[in-house]
Structure formats: C-alpha cells, structure tokens
C-alpha cells in the first residue's frame, strides 16, 4: 500500500519564477493538505483540499494556490518565487477533512536562488 | 488550537524507555493530543493520538493526565533509530483541520 507520494523530491528555481509541486494521497484517502517547513522550524499549514475545493487556509499569501483532481491527487503552485520560499514542502493526506490520522509524504525540497 | 510546551531536547540511553513530556494546560474538551516525529530531512511520521484515555500502539504509549493538561509519550525500548524531533500537537475537532506544529523535542538516543 503506497503512502503519500510527492514529486519532485528536489528542485531549484530562480527568484520570480513559478513552481508546481505534486502529491498523490495514501490509498483510500480523499483529503490533502500542504505544509511548508523552513529550515529549523516546524511545518506550517498552507491549505487543505477536499472534494476539489479549498476547505481551510493558513496564513499564506495568494501567491500560494492549489488544486485537487478527481482522483484526489493535488498540486501546490507558488508564483513569483521569493528567496524566503525556500523550504521543504510537505503533503499530508487523511480519510476525510476531520480524519484523525494524517499521514505525511517525504516532501519536496525547493531552493530559490 | 491550544498551545503546547515541550522541552527543547532530551537524551535517552539505547534500550531504555524514553518519556517525552508535553504541557497543554489550555486544552479544550474536544481537542485531541497528537504525537508526530520527524527524522532529519524526512516527512513527519504519525505516532499516536488520544482524547482522554491512555493509548498504546506498536510504536508507543500515550499517557494523558486526568485533567488533560499534560501528557507523556513513552517509547518503551528506545533504539538509535528513534533519534528525531518529536512534536506534541493539540488539534481541535469540528472544522479546524490543521495540525499546528511547535518546535518539538529533539530526542537523542545514545548507545
């Protein structure tokens, strides 16, 4: 049973560019959340998607957007990249929005230069 | 979400029990206590969660005090692979779905 899978694992972008990160939830899960983890910090909640809609959003600017597809997979898009966007981006999935057990993927390391 | 307080670091000898404390004095009645751990450069790994009663699974035990203001995660026989940052998180039910991570406790298991 595959867990949460994310791609790519590492990428380097230039300031001002746009990036798309991808996530496939654990089998049977229909809810996906995204987190940003800066170096030395705990993960910070970006937003959650369920039934292809954004259900809850953390304190992140509109440059951060997402999408959920009918097969429950999800994308995180970040526009106009800043140096401060360099971080580990984590995807998490659960059975439903209030699901008690939330599983994380290994993350995508984004470096903005 | 209620805030949690954890010691920044702890040491434990390999083979001994590791007891990680967490204070959550402002916890509400419908809020769960979750524990995750994160090994360097990997995604957080779910360990256990509970509401009122003590819980045990194949990884750990969670002991919640009767007033629910604190809890302890117990790793019964720590190994070197248990060296990680451990996060104690209080998560409400209802429509607030997010996990709010603090700085956690760096547990170092020594040979």
mmCIF file of C-alpha atoms in Angstrom:
data_model
loop_
_atom_site.group_PDB
_atom_site.id
_atom_site.type_symbol
_atom_site.label_atom_id
_atom_site.label_comp_id
_atom_site.label_asym_id
_atom_site.label_seq_id
_atom_site.Cartn_x
_atom_site.Cartn_y
_atom_site.Cartn_z
ATOM 1 C CA UNK A 1 0.000 0.000 0.000
ATOM 2 C CA UNK A 2 1.657 3.181 -1.216
ATOM 3 C CA UNK A 3 1.804 6.005 1.251
ATOM 4 C CA UNK A 4 1.723 9.672 0.356
ATOM 5 C CA UNK A 5 3.968 10.314 -2.631
ATOM 6 C CA UNK A 6 5.369 13.662 -3.714
ATOM 7 C CA UNK A 7 7.282 14.909 -6.722
ATOM 8 C CA UNK A 8 9.785 16.215 -7.427
ATOM 9 C CA UNK A 9 11.960 15.472 -4.404
ATOM 10 C CA UNK A 10 14.339 18.363 -5.038
ATOM 11 C CA UNK A 11 14.260 21.362 -7.323
ATOM 12 C CA UNK A 12 15.980 24.694 -7.781
ATOM 13 C CA UNK A 13 14.171 27.746 -9.110
ATOM 14 C CA UNK A 14 15.118 31.349 -9.770
ATOM 15 C CA UNK A 15 13.520 34.252 -7.931
ATOM 16 C CA UNK A 16 10.383 35.394 -9.756
ATOM 17 C CA UNK A 17 9.691 32.038 -11.371
ATOM 18 C CA UNK A 18 6.719 29.772 -10.726
ATOM 19 C CA UNK A 19 6.773 26.232 -9.359
ATOM 20 C CA UNK A 20 4.314 23.334 -9.267
ATOM 21 C CA UNK A 21 4.620 20.524 -6.738
ATOM 22 C CA UNK A 22 2.592 17.326 -6.927
ATOM 23 C CA UNK A 23 1.116 14.943 -4.394
ATOM 24 C CA UNK A 24 -0.698 11.624 -4.509
ATOM 25 C CA UNK A 25 -2.518 10.779 -1.279
ATOM 26 C CA UNK A 26 -2.373 7.478 0.525
ATOM 27 C CA UNK A 27 -4.683 4.883 -0.976
ATOM 28 C CA UNK A 28 -8.248 5.419 0.209
ATOM 29 C CA UNK A 29 -7.640 8.999 1.352
ATOM 30 C CA UNK A 30 -9.595 11.827 -0.230
ATOM 31 C CA UNK A 31 -8.273 14.865 1.649
ATOM 32 C CA UNK A 32 -4.939 16.548 1.020
ATOM 33 C CA UNK A 33 -3.188 19.257 2.988
ATOM 34 C CA UNK A 34 0.006 21.146 2.246
ATOM 35 C CA UNK A 35 2.594 22.389 4.721
ATOM 36 C CA UNK A 36 5.727 24.499 4.414
ATOM 37 C CA UNK A 37 8.723 23.763 6.623
ATOM 38 C CA UNK A 38 11.559 26.270 6.705
ATOM 39 C CA UNK A 39 14.938 25.138 7.942
ATOM 40 C CA UNK A 40 14.928 24.670 11.708
ATOM 41 C CA UNK A 41 11.186 25.271 12.056
ATOM 42 C CA UNK A 42 8.139 23.067 12.424
ATOM 43 C CA UNK A 43 5.803 22.608 9.454
ATOM 44 C CA UNK A 44 3.323 25.432 8.825
ATOM 45 C CA UNK A 45 -0.132 24.723 7.397
ATOM 46 C CA UNK A 46 -0.762 26.222 3.948
ATOM 47 C CA UNK A 47 -4.189 24.851 2.974
ATOM 48 C CA UNK A 48 -6.387 21.771 2.745
ATOM 49 C CA UNK A 49 -8.311 20.383 -0.220
ATOM 50 C CA UNK A 50 -11.364 18.160 -0.110
ATOM 51 C CA UNK A 51 -13.848 17.431 -2.899
ATOM 52 C CA UNK A 52 -11.680 19.554 -5.199
ATOM 53 C CA UNK A 53 -12.228 22.653 -3.076
ATOM 54 C CA UNK A 54 -10.002 24.563 -0.682
ATOM 55 C CA UNK A 55 -11.532 23.968 2.757
ATOM 56 C CA UNK A 56 -9.173 25.777 5.073
ATOM 57 C CA UNK A 57 -6.232 28.092 4.538
ATOM 58 C CA UNK A 58 -3.341 29.133 6.716
ATOM 59 C CA UNK A 59 -1.596 32.494 6.786
ATOM 60 C CA UNK A 60 -0.034 32.379 3.329
ATOM 61 C CA UNK A 61 -0.306 34.934 0.514
ATOM 62 C CA UNK A 62 -2.306 34.423 -2.664
ATOM 63 C CA UNK A 63 0.917 33.515 -4.476
ATOM 64 C CA UNK A 64 0.309 30.088 -2.996
ATOM 65 C CA UNK A 65 -2.511 28.264 -4.731
ATOM 66 C CA UNK A 66 -3.584 24.700 -5.133
ATOM 67 C CA UNK A 67 -5.740 22.274 -6.946
ATOM 68 C CA UNK A 68 -7.233 18.869 -6.290
ATOM 69 C CA UNK A 69 -8.124 16.496 -9.080
ATOM 70 C CA UNK A 70 -10.998 13.982 -9.264
ATOM 71 C CA UNK A 71 -8.566 11.179 -8.387
ATOM 72 C CA UNK A 72 -7.760 13.104 -5.146
ATOM 73 C CA UNK A 73 -4.218 13.976 -6.168
ATOM 74 C CA UNK A 74 -3.191 17.566 -5.642
ATOM 75 C CA UNK A 75 -0.867 20.290 -6.839
ATOM 76 C CA UNK A 76 0.668 23.213 -4.997
ATOM 77 C CA UNK A 77 1.570 26.219 -7.128
ATOM 78 C CA UNK A 78 3.730 29.094 -5.981
ATOM 79 C CA UNK A 79 4.034 32.180 -8.186
ATOM 80 C CA UNK A 80 6.604 34.972 -8.166
ATOM 81 C CA UNK A 81 9.031 32.980 -6.060
ATOM 82 C CA UNK A 82 10.939 34.750 -3.313
ATOM 83 C CA UNK A 83 14.158 33.657 -1.667
ATOM 84 C CA UNK A 84 12.116 33.106 1.508
ATOM 85 C CA UNK A 85 10.033 30.454 -0.213
ATOM 86 C CA UNK A 86 12.987 28.088 0.010
ATOM 87 C CA UNK A 87 11.718 25.262 2.209
ATOM 88 C CA UNK A 88 10.565 21.679 2.440
ATOM 89 C CA UNK A 89 7.011 21.403 1.150
ATOM 90 C CA UNK A 90 5.052 18.590 2.704
ATOM 91 C CA UNK A 91 1.861 16.972 1.548
ATOM 92 C CA UNK A 92 -0.392 15.173 4.015
ATOM 93 C CA UNK A 93 -3.481 13.070 3.456
ATOM 94 C CA UNK A 94 -6.352 11.773 5.547
ATOM 95 C CA UNK A 95 -9.556 9.786 5.112
ATOM 96 C CA UNK A 96 -11.623 12.968 5.256
ATOM 97 C CA UNK A 97 -11.144 16.571 6.430
ATOM 98 C CA UNK A 98 -11.569 15.695 10.080
ATOM 99 C CA UNK A 99 -9.770 12.385 9.745
ATOM 100 C CA UNK A 100 -7.945 11.544 12.931
ATOM 101 C CA UNK A 101 -4.896 10.017 11.322
ATOM 102 C CA UNK A 102 -2.936 12.267 8.989
ATOM 103 C CA UNK A 103 -0.028 10.849 7.024
ATOM 104 C CA UNK A 104 2.764 12.887 5.507
ATOM 105 C CA UNK A 105 4.870 12.379 2.429
ATOM 106 C CA UNK A 106 8.645 12.816 2.349
ATOM 107 C CA UNK A 107 8.338 16.296 0.897
ATOM 108 C CA UNK A 108 9.724 18.359 -1.929
ATOM 109 C CA UNK A 109 12.807 20.457 -1.252
ATOM 110 C CA UNK A 110 12.554 23.801 -3.015
ATOM 111 C CA UNK A 111 15.558 26.087 -3.263
ATOM 112 C CA UNK A 112 15.034 29.569 -4.688
ATOM 113 C CA UNK A 113 18.182 31.322 -5.893
ATOM 114 C CA UNK B 1 -5.814 25.344 18.971
ATOM 115 C CA UNK B 2 -4.331 25.040 22.429
ATOM 116 C CA UNK B 3 -0.617 25.704 22.712
ATOM 117 C CA UNK B 4 1.813 23.035 23.791
ATOM 118 C CA UNK B 5 5.077 23.273 25.704
ATOM 119 C CA UNK B 6 7.841 20.735 25.263
ATOM 120 C CA UNK B 7 11.459 20.635 26.426
ATOM 121 C CA UNK B 8 13.775 21.537 23.544
ATOM 122 C CA UNK B 9 15.931 18.449 23.939
ATOM 123 C CA UNK B 10 16.256 15.166 25.830
ATOM 124 C CA UNK B 11 18.704 12.293 25.940
ATOM 125 C CA UNK B 12 17.985 8.617 26.419
ATOM 126 C CA UNK B 13 20.139 5.513 26.598
ATOM 127 C CA UNK B 14 19.559 2.850 23.979
ATOM 128 C CA UNK B 15 17.262 0.101 25.281
ATOM 129 C CA UNK B 16 15.779 2.277 27.993
ATOM 130 C CA UNK B 17 12.329 3.837 27.970
ATOM 131 C CA UNK B 18 12.094 7.372 26.622
ATOM 132 C CA UNK B 19 9.469 9.529 28.322
ATOM 133 C CA UNK B 20 8.678 12.734 26.453
ATOM 134 C CA UNK B 21 6.520 15.262 28.334
ATOM 135 C CA UNK B 22 4.126 17.810 26.902
ATOM 136 C CA UNK B 23 2.107 20.506 28.650
ATOM 137 C CA UNK B 24 -1.181 21.666 27.130
ATOM 138 C CA UNK B 25 -2.864 23.466 30.006
ATOM 139 C CA UNK B 26 -5.400 25.320 27.813
ATOM 140 C CA UNK B 27 -6.701 22.222 26.059
ATOM 141 C CA UNK B 28 -10.445 22.111 25.428
ATOM 142 C CA UNK B 29 -12.778 19.181 25.836
ATOM 143 C CA UNK B 30 -12.969 18.331 22.132
ATOM 144 C CA UNK B 31 -9.267 18.678 21.393
ATOM 145 C CA UNK B 32 -7.081 15.676 20.681
ATOM 146 C CA UNK B 33 -3.425 15.234 21.584
ATOM 147 C CA UNK B 34 -1.284 14.059 18.680
ATOM 148 C CA UNK B 35 2.352 12.998 18.534
ATOM 149 C CA UNK B 36 4.459 13.035 15.401
ATOM 150 C CA UNK B 37 8.173 12.631 14.944
ATOM 151 C CA UNK B 38 10.482 13.819 12.240
ATOM 152 C CA UNK B 39 13.792 12.248 11.436
ATOM 153 C CA UNK B 40 16.198 14.653 9.796
ATOM 154 C CA UNK B 41 15.132 15.690 6.287
ATOM 155 C CA UNK B 42 12.163 13.312 6.206
ATOM 156 C CA UNK B 43 8.423 13.932 6.430
ATOM 157 C CA UNK B 44 6.726 13.813 9.850
ATOM 158 C CA UNK B 45 5.710 10.333 10.933
ATOM 159 C CA UNK B 46 2.448 9.772 12.799
ATOM 160 C CA UNK B 47 2.972 8.057 16.155
ATOM 161 C CA UNK B 48 -0.221 8.137 18.188
ATOM 162 C CA UNK B 49 -3.130 10.298 19.272
ATOM 163 C CA UNK B 50 -5.683 10.357 22.079
ATOM 164 C CA UNK B 51 -8.537 12.312 23.585
ATOM 165 C CA UNK B 52 -8.952 11.268 27.215
ATOM 166 C CA UNK B 53 -7.866 7.694 27.692
ATOM 167 C CA UNK B 54 -4.363 6.327 27.565
ATOM 168 C CA UNK B 55 -3.488 4.815 24.215
ATOM 169 C CA UNK B 56 -0.975 2.229 23.079
ATOM 170 C CA UNK B 57 0.087 1.008 19.676
ATOM 171 C CA UNK B 58 3.047 -0.820 18.211
ATOM 172 C CA UNK B 59 5.214 2.289 18.343
ATOM 173 C CA UNK B 60 4.464 3.973 21.647
ATOM 174 C CA UNK B 61 2.135 4.652 24.558
ATOM 175 C CA UNK B 62 0.380 7.926 25.264
ATOM 176 C CA UNK B 63 -0.442 8.786 28.843
ATOM 177 C CA UNK B 64 -2.846 11.725 29.336
ATOM 178 C CA UNK B 65 -3.390 13.102 32.825
ATOM 179 C CA UNK B 66 -6.893 13.055 34.219
ATOM 180 C CA UNK B 67 -7.248 16.841 33.917
ATOM 181 C CA UNK B 68 -5.837 16.560 30.356
ATOM 182 C CA UNK B 69 -3.447 19.433 30.959
ATOM 183 C CA UNK B 70 -0.388 17.334 30.163
ATOM 184 C CA UNK B 71 0.638 14.115 28.501
ATOM 185 C CA UNK B 72 3.646 11.845 28.128
ATOM 186 C CA UNK B 73 4.753 9.876 25.109
ATOM 187 C CA UNK B 74 6.560 6.689 26.066
ATOM 188 C CA UNK B 75 8.866 4.787 23.746
ATOM 189 C CA UNK B 76 9.330 1.571 25.741
ATOM 190 C CA UNK B 77 12.713 0.464 24.388
ATOM 191 C CA UNK B 78 14.433 3.295 22.562
ATOM 192 C CA UNK B 79 16.789 2.499 19.692
ATOM 193 C CA UNK B 80 19.241 4.700 17.813
ATOM 194 C CA UNK B 81 16.650 4.979 15.018
ATOM 195 C CA UNK B 82 14.311 6.754 17.425
ATOM 196 C CA UNK B 83 16.571 9.810 17.402
ATOM 197 C CA UNK B 84 14.295 12.511 15.976
ATOM 198 C CA UNK B 85 12.341 15.670 16.730
ATOM 199 C CA UNK B 86 9.102 14.764 18.489
ATOM 200 C CA UNK B 87 6.123 17.079 18.139
ATOM 201 C CA UNK B 88 3.207 17.206 20.547
ATOM 202 C CA UNK B 89 0.178 18.802 18.875
ATOM 203 C CA UNK B 90 -3.262 19.668 20.138
ATOM 204 C CA UNK B 91 -5.859 19.555 17.393
ATOM 205 C CA UNK B 92 -9.466 20.545 17.717
ATOM 206 C CA UNK B 93 -12.293 18.684 16.150
ATOM 207 C CA UNK B 94 -15.010 20.364 14.182
ATOM 208 C CA UNK B 95 -13.949 22.312 11.117
ATOM 209 C CA UNK B 96 -10.412 23.232 12.168
ATOM 210 C CA UNK B 97 -8.478 20.565 10.372
ATOM 211 C CA UNK B 98 -4.901 21.761 10.509
ATOM 212 C CA UNK B 99 -2.049 20.496 12.641
ATOM 213 C CA UNK B 100 -0.167 23.328 14.357
ATOM 214 C CA UNK B 101 3.436 22.319 14.936
ATOM 215 C CA UNK B 102 5.666 23.923 17.560
ATOM 216 C CA UNK B 103 9.401 23.445 17.863
ATOM 217 C CA UNK B 104 9.182 19.962 19.354
ATOM 218 C CA UNK B 105 11.692 18.000 21.429
ATOM 219 C CA UNK B 106 14.903 16.702 19.921
ATOM 220 C CA UNK B 107 15.320 13.226 21.394
ATOM 221 C CA UNK B 108 18.813 11.834 21.102
ATOM 222 C CA UNK B 109 19.211 8.129 21.827
ATOM 223 C CA UNK B 110 22.765 7.327 22.859
ATOM 224 C CA UNK B 111 24.486 3.933 22.526
#
